[in-house]
Amino acid sequence: MKKYLKRLFVISILGICLTSMMVSLGNCQELTRIEVLFSPEQGEEILQTLESTIQNAEEKVYILIYSFTLDELAEAIIDKYEEGVDVRIILDKGQAGPGSWIRRVLQQGEVPFRTMDGSKGGYMHLKVLIADDIVLTGSYDYSKNATYSNDENFLIIRDKKILEAHLVKFDQLWEKELSVVSTEIIETKQRAPPDITVYITNTGKKYHNSGCRYLSKSRIPISLTKAKQRGYTACSVCSPPS
Ligand SMILES: [Zn+2]
């Protein structure tokens, strides 16, 4: 009888240990998911991942990038900003200087961006995209060479701690650049954070709230600032914010 009880005791302890191990493993899988892609074999997949991650963002897209020469990504970023999502970009000063393609494109799209040298005079060499709760990072720059020629790595990270660490780093660099007095930065600051989204139509000259009856035929999201800049005025039926 004693022997039987002892065995029962050992078995139940083992059972508890195994169960708690499985529970904690399950939790880990839920919290952390990391995938990796490599260029040049998966270069196009990397590019597509970047594009779709930007397109799917609902709240924010923060980017730190050294070299940026890809048209399709610039377009996705500008579209996202026009939707009213909080989009901000920090670029390396040497790569995105006056006269550079990316600088011109972002300025035309009115996307808030800053250029900087590295904190200690080196390069701003980070390659990070934060979209809502996803972090995309690795050696991959936003260029054709990185996509098709170079050997690069690219990590897709869903992890709270990694996300928070990158948000802190982004904020540090964004604020650091703010302390430098330059008209460009002040202008960018005034534009951010992006305002609420209103809706325009293909033909009308008014902007509307989401539920307005005038939006039955076409319904194009646009930021309030942009709508006003383009000469749209508030609809008198749904009276959107002005
Ligand atoms: Zn309306």
mmCIF file of C-alpha atoms and ligand atoms in Angstrom, residues 208 212 214 235 238, ligand 1:
data_model
loop_
_atom_site.group_PDB
_atom_site.id
_atom_site.type_symbol
_atom_site.label_atom_id
_atom_site.label_comp_id
_atom_site.label_asym_id
_atom_site.label_seq_id
_atom_site.Cartn_x
_atom_site.Cartn_y
_atom_site.Cartn_z
ATOM 1 C CA HIS A 208 -17.244 64.172 -45.569
ATOM 2 C CA CYS A 212 -22.265 60.527 -45.170
ATOM 3 C CA TYR A 214 -22.891 61.539 -50.486
ATOM 4 C CA CYS A 235 -19.955 69.061 -46.283
ATOM 5 C CA CYS A 238 -22.602 65.492 -42.376
HETATM 6 ZN ZN ZN B 1 -21.211 64.814 -46.234
#
